[in-house]
JSON list of C-alpha atoms in Angstrom, two decimals:
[
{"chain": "A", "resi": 21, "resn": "UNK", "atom": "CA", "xyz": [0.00, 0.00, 0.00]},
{"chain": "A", "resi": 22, "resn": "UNK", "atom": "CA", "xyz": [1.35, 3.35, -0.77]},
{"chain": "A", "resi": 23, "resn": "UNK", "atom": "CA", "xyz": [1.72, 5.62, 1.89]},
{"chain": "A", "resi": 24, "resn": "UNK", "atom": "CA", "xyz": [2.25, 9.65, 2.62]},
{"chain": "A", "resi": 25, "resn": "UNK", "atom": "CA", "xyz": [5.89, 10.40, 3.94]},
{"chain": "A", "resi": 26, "resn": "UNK", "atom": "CA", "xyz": [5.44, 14.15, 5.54]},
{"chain": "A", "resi": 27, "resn": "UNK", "atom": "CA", "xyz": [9.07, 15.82, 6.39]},
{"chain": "A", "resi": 28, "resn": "UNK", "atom": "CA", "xyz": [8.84, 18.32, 9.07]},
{"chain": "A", "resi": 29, "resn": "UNK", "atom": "CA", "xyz": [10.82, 19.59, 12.02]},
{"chain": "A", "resi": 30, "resn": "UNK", "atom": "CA", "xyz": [10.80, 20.52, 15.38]},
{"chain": "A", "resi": 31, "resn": "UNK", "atom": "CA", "xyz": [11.01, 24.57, 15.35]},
{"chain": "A", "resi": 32, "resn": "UNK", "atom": "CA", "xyz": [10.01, 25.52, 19.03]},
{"chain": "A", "resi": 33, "resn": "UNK", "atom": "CA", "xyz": [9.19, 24.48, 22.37]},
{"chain": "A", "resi": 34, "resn": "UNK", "atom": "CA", "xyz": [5.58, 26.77, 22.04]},
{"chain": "A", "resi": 35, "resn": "UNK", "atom": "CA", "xyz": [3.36, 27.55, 18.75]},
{"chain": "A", "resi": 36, "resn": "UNK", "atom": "CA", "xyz": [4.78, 30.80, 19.06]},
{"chain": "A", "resi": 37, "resn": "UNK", "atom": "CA", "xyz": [8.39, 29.88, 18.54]},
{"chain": "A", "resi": 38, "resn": "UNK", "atom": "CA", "xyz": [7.40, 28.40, 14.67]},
{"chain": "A", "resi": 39, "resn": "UNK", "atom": "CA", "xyz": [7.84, 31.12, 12.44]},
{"chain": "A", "resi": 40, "resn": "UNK", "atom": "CA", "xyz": [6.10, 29.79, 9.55]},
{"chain": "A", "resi": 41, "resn": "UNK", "atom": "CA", "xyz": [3.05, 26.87, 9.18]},
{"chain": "A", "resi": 42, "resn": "UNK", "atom": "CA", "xyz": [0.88, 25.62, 6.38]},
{"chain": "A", "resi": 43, "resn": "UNK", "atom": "CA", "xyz": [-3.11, 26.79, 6.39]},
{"chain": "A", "resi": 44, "resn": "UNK", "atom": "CA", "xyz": [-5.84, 24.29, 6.66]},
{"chain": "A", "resi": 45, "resn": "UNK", "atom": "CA", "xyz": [-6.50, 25.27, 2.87]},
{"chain": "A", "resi": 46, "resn": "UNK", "atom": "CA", "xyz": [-2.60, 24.12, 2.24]},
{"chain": "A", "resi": 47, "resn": "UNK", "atom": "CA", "xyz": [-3.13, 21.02, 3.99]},
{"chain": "A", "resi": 48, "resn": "UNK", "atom": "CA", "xyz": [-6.58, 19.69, 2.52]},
{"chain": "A", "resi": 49, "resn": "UNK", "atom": "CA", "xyz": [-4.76, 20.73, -1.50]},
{"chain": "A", "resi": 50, "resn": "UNK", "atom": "CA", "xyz": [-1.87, 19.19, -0.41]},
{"chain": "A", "resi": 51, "resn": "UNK", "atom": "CA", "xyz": [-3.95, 16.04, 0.33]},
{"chain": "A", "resi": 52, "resn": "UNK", "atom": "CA", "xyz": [-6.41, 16.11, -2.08]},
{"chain": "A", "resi": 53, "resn": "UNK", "atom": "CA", "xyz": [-5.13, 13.79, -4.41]},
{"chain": "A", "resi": 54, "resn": "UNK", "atom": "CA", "xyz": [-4.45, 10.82, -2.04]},
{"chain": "A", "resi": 55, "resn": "UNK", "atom": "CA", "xyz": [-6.65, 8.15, -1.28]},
{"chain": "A", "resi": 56, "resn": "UNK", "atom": "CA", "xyz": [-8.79, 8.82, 2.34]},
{"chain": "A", "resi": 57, "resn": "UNK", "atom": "CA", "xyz": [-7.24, 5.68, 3.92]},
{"chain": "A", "resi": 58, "resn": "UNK", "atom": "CA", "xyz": [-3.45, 6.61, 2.76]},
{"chain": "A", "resi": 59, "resn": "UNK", "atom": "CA", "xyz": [-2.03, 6.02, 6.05]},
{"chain": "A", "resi": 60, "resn": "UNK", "atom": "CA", "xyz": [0.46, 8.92, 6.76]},
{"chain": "A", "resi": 61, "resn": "UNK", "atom": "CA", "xyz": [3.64, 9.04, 8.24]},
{"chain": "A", "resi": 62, "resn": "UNK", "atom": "CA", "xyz": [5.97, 12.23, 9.77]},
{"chain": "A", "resi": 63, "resn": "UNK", "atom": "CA", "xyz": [9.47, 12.27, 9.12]},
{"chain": "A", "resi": 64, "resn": "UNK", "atom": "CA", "xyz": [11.57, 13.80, 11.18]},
{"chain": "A", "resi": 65, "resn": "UNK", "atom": "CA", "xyz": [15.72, 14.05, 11.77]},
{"chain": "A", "resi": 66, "resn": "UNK", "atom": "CA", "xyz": [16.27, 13.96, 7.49]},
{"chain": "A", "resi": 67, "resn": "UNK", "atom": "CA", "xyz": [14.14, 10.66, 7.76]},
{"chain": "A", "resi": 68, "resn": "UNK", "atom": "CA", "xyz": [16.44, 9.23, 10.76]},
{"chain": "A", "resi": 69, "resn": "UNK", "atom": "CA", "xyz": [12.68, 9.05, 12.82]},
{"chain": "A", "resi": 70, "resn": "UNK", "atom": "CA", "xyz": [9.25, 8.75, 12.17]},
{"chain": "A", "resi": 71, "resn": "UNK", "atom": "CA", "xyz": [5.93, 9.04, 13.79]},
{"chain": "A", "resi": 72, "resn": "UNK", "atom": "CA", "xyz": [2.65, 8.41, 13.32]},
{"chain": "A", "resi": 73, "resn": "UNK", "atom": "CA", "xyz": [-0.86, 10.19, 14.56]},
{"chain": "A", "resi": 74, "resn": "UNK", "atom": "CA", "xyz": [-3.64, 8.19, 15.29]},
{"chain": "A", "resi": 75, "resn": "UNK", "atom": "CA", "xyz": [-5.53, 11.64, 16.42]},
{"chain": "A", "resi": 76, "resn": "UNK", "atom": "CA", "xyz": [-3.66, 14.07, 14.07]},
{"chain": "A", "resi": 77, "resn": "UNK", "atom": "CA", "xyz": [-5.29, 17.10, 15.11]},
{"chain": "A", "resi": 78, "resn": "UNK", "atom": "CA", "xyz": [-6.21, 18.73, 18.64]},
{"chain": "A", "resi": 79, "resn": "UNK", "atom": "CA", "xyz": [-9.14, 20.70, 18.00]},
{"chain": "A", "resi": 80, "resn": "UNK", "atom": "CA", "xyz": [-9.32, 22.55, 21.20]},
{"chain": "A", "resi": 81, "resn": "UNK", "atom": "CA", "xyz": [-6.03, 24.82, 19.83]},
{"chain": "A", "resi": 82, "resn": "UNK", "atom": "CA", "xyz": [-3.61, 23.92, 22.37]}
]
């Protein structure tokens, strides 16, 4: 099964130390054109460690 490889890194210890994020609008084009049960994957260190999110978002803001 294919699967979504997402690179990111950690910027800050707060939300307010990131200086830049994507927009909901970024993140539903970005994913538009994958299957809904694509199963996706973060990459982090260059792809030295991954993670996975089985509740990806927190809602509440925090």
């Amino acid at each position: 099964m294919k699967s979504l490889i997402y690179s990111t890194f950690r910027e800050g210890y707060g939300p307010d130390q990131v200086r830049k994020t994507m927009t909901v609008g970024e993140l539903i084009a970005l994913l538009e054109d994958y299957d809904e049960d694509t199963p996706v994957y973060l990459s982090f260190d260059n792809g030295y460690t991954y993670g996975g999110s089985p509740t990806f978002f927190n809602s509440k803001g925090s």
